[in-house]
Coordinates of C-alpha atoms in Angstrom, one line a residue:
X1 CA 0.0 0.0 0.0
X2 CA 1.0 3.5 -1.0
X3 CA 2.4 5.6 2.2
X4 CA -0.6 8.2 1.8
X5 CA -4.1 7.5 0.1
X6 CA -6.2 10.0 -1.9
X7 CA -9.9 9.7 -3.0
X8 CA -12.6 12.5 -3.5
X9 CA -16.3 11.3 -3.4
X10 CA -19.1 14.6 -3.5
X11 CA -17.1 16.8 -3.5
X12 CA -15.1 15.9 -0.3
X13 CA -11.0 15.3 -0.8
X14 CA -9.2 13.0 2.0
X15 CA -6.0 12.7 2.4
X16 CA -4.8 9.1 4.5
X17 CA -1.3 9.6 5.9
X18 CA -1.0 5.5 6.1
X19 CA 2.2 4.5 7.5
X20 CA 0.7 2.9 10.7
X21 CA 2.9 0.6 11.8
X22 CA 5.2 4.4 12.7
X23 CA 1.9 6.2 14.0
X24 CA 1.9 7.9 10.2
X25 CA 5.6 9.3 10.8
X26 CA 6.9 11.0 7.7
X27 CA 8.4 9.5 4.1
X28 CA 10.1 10.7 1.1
X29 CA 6.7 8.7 -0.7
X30 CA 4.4 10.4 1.9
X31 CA 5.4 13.7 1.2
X32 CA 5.9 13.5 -2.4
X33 CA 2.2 12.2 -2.4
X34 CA 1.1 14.7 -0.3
X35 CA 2.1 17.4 -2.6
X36 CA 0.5 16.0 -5.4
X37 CA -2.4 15.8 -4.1
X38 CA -2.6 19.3 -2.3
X39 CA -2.0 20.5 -5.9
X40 CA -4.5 18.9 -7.5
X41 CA -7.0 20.3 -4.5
X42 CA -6.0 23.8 -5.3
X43 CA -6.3 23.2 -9.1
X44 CA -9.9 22.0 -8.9
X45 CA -13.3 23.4 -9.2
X46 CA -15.1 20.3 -8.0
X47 CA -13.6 19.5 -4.7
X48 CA -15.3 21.5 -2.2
X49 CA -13.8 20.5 1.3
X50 CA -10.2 18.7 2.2
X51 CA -10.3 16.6 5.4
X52 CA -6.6 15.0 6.3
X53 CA -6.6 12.1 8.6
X54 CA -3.5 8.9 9.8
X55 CA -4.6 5.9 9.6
X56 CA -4.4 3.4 12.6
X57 CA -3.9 4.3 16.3
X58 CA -2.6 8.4 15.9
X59 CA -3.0 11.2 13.8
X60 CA 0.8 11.4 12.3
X61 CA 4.3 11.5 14.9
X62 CA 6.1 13.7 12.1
X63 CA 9.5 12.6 11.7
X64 CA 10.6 9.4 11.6
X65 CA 12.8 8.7 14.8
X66 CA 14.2 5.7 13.5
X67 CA 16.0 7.4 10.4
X68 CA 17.1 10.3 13.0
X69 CA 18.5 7.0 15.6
X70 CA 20.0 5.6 12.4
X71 CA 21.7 8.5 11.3
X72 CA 19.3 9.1 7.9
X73 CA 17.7 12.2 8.1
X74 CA 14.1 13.6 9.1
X75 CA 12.6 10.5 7.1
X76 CA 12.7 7.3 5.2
X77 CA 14.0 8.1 1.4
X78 CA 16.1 6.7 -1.0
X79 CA 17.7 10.2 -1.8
X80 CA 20.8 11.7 -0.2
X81 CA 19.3 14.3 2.4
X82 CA 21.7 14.4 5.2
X83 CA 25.5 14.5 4.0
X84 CA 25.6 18.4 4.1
X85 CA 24.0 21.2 5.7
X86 CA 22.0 22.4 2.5
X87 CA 20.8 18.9 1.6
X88 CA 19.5 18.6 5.4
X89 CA 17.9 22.1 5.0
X90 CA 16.5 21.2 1.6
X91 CA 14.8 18.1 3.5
X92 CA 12.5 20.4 4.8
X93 CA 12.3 23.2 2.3
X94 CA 12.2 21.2 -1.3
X95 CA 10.0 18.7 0.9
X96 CA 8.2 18.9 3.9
X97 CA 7.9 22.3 4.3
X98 CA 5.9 22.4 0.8
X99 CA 2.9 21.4 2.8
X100 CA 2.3 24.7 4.3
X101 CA 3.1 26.6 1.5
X102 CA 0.7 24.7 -0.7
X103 CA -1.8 24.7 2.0
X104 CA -1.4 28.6 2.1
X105 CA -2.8 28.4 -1.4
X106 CA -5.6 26.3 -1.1
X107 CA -9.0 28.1 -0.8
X108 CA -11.1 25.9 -0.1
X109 CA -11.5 24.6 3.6
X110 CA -9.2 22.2 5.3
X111 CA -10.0 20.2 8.4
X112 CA -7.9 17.6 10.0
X113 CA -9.5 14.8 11.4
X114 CA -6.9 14.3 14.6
X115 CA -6.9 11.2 17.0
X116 CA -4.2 9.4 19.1
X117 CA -1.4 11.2 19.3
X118 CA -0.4 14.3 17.2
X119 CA 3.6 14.9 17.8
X120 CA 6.0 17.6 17.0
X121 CA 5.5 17.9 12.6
X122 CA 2.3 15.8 12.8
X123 CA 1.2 18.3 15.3
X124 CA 2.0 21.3 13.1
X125 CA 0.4 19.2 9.9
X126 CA -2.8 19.5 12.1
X127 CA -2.0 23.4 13.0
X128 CA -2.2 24.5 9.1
X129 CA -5.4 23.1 8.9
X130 CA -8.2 25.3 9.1
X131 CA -10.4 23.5 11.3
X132 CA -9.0 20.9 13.7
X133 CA -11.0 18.2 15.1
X134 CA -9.9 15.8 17.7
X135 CA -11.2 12.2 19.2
X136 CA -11.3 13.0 23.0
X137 CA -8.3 10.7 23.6
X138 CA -5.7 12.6 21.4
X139 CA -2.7 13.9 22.6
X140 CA -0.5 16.9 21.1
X141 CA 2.7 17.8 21.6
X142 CA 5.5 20.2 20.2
X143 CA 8.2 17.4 20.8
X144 CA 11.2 18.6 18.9
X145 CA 12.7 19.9 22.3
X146 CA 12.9 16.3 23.0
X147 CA 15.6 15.3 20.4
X148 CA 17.2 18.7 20.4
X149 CA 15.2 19.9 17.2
X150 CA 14.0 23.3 16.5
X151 CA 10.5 23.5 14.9
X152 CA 11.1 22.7 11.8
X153 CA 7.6 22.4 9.9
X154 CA 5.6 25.7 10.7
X155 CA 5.4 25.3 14.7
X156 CA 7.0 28.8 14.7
X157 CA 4.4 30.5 12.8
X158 CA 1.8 28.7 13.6
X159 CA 1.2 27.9 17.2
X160 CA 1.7 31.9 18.3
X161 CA -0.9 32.6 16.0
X162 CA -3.2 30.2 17.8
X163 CA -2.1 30.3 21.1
X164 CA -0.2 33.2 21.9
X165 CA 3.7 33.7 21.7
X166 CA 4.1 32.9 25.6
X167 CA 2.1 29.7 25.3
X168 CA 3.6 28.8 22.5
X169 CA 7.0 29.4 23.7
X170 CA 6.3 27.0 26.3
X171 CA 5.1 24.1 24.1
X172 CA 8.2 24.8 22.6
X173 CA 10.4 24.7 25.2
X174 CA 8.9 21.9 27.6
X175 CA 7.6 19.4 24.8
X176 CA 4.7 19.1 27.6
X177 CA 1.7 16.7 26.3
X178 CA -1.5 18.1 26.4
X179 CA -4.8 16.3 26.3
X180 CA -7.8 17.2 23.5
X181 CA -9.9 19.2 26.4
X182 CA -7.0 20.9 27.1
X183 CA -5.8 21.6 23.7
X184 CA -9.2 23.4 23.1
X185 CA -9.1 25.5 26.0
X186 CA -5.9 26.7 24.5
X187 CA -7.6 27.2 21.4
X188 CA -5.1 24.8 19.4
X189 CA -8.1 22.7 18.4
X190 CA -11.0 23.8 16.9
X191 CA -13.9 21.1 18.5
X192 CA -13.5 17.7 20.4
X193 CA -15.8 15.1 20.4
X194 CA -16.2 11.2 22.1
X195 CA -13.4 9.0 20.0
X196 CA -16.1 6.8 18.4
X197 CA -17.8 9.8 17.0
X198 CA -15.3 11.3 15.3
X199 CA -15.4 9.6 12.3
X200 CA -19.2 10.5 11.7
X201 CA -18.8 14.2 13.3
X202 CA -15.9 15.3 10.5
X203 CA -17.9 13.7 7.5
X204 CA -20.9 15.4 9.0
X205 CA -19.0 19.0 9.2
X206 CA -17.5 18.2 6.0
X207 CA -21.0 17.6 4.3
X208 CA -22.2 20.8 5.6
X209 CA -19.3 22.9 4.0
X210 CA -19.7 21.3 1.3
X211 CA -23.4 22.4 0.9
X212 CA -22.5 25.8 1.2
X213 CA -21.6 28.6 -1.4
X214 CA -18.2 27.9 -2.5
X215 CA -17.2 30.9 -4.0
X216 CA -18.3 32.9 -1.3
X217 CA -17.0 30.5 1.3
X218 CA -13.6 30.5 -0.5
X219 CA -13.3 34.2 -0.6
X220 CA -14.0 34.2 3.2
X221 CA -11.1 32.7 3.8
X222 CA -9.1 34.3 1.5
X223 CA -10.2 37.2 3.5
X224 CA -9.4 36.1 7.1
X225 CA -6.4 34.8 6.4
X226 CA -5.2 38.1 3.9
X227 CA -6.4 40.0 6.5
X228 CA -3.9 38.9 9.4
X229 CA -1.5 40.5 7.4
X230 CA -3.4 44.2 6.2
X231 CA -4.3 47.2 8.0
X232 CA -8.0 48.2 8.2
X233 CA -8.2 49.8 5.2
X234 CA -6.9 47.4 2.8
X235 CA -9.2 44.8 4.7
X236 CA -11.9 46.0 3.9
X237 CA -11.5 48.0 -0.1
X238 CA -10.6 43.9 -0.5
X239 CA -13.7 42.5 0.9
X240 CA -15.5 45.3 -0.4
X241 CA -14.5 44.1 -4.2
X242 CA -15.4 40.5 -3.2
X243 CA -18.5 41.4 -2.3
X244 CA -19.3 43.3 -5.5
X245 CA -18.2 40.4 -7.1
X246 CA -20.1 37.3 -5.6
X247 CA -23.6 39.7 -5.8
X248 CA -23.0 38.5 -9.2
X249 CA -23.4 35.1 -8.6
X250 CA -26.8 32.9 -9.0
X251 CA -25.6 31.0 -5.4
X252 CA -26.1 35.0 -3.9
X253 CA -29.7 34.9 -5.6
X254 CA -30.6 31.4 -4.8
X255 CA -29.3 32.1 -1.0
X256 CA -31.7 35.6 -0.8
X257 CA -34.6 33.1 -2.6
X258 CA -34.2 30.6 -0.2
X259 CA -34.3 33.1 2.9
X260 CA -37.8 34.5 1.2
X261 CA -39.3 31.2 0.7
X262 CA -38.3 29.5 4.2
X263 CA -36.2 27.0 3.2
X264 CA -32.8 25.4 2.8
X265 CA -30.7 27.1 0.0
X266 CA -29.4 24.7 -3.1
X267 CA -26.0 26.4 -3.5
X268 CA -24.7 24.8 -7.1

């Protein structure tokens, strides 16, 4: 079996990280995989919603600490990534670190689906996702401390952003494990539900995106996520040309029709 599975059925993309027998820790397959299909996400019209899940008992444990024990790398590959400083850095940049950036690209919405444990980059994989969902057993950590690492996949940018720079440092610092009800008091996860009802809670969320007005919903997030980055002013004269823009659309006329009539809105 392939290190990481990709289907699409109505509309809803998943992407399997499905190396179980290492709790979903990285590969030079994996990753390769995983950019292809985060391109082909961005590049489509018909896929509405991306969910990213591990197969077996934990989300994904990011790097593979048997390549690091045996002196190979971040992760099980065929190609030299480890005899010089560049290659090492290029591990991450040509490779890993393409995740975030594609992700960053990506307008429609992104939930991870998170459950058993979520470890230093499996925990950030989970932190670029827009929504996180977690099985009430999961536990997160920023473990790089642990093997001397820095955080290397995005922890730097992201976790501040979600939890603050203080909290975040001390994630950092500590490796501490946190449990799912504590993760969402932090704010690092989005919901958390009972573990054997995740599976039916994502593809229910996922469903309802799905539903909704995609060019409108895609813009949204364009929006928030542009926005963390503008001053008022340019906030708004950009929403204020998306909004002239999806006023346009028959999905604005059937959602005003809808609201008239009472009912449920058929977005196309």
């Amino acid at each position: 079996m392939s290190d990481l599975l990709f289907d699409v059925e109505n509309g809803i993309a998943t992407i399997t990280l499905n190396r179980p027998d290492s709790i979903n820790a990285f590969s030079g397959e994996m990753i390769d995989l995983w950019i292809k299909a985060l391109e082909t996400v961005r590049d489509s019209e018909d896929i509405r919603v991306l969910v990213v899940q591990g197969n077996g008992r934990g989300f994904c444990s990011g790097g593979d600490i048997k390549e690091m024990i045996a002196g190979r790398g971040f992760y099980k590959t065929d190609e030299d990534r480890i005899s010089t400083g560049l290659k090492r850095k290029n591990s991450l940049w040509q490779k890993v670190q393409r995740v975030p950036l594609l992700l960053q690209e990506i307008d429609q919405p992104v939930i991870a689906k998170v459950h058993g444990i979520a470890f230093g980059a499996g925990l950030d994989m989970a932190l670029m996702c827009d929504i996180r969902i977690a099985a009430t057993s999961t536990k997160l950590s920023e473990s790089y401390v642990k093997v001397g690492l820095v955080p290397g996949d995005g922890a730097a940018y992201f976790l501040p952003r979600l939890v603050g720079t203080d909290q975040a440092l001390h994630m950092l610092w500590t490796g501490e494990i946190f449990e799912a009800k504590e993760a969402k008091e932090m704010g690092l996860v989005t919901f958390v539900v009972e573990d054997d009802e995740l599976d039916a809670y994502v593809q229910k969320y996922a469903e309802r995106l799905a539903a909704g007005p995609q060019q409108a919903m895609r813009l949204t997030k364009r929006a928030v996520y542009q926005s963390k980055e503008m001053p008022l002013r340019s906030s708004l004269d950009f929403i204020s040309s998306k909004m002239g823009l999806v006023m346009e659309l028959d999905d604005f006329k059937e959602g005003v029709q809808a609201v008239t009539e009472k009912r449920k809105a058929k977005f196309k």
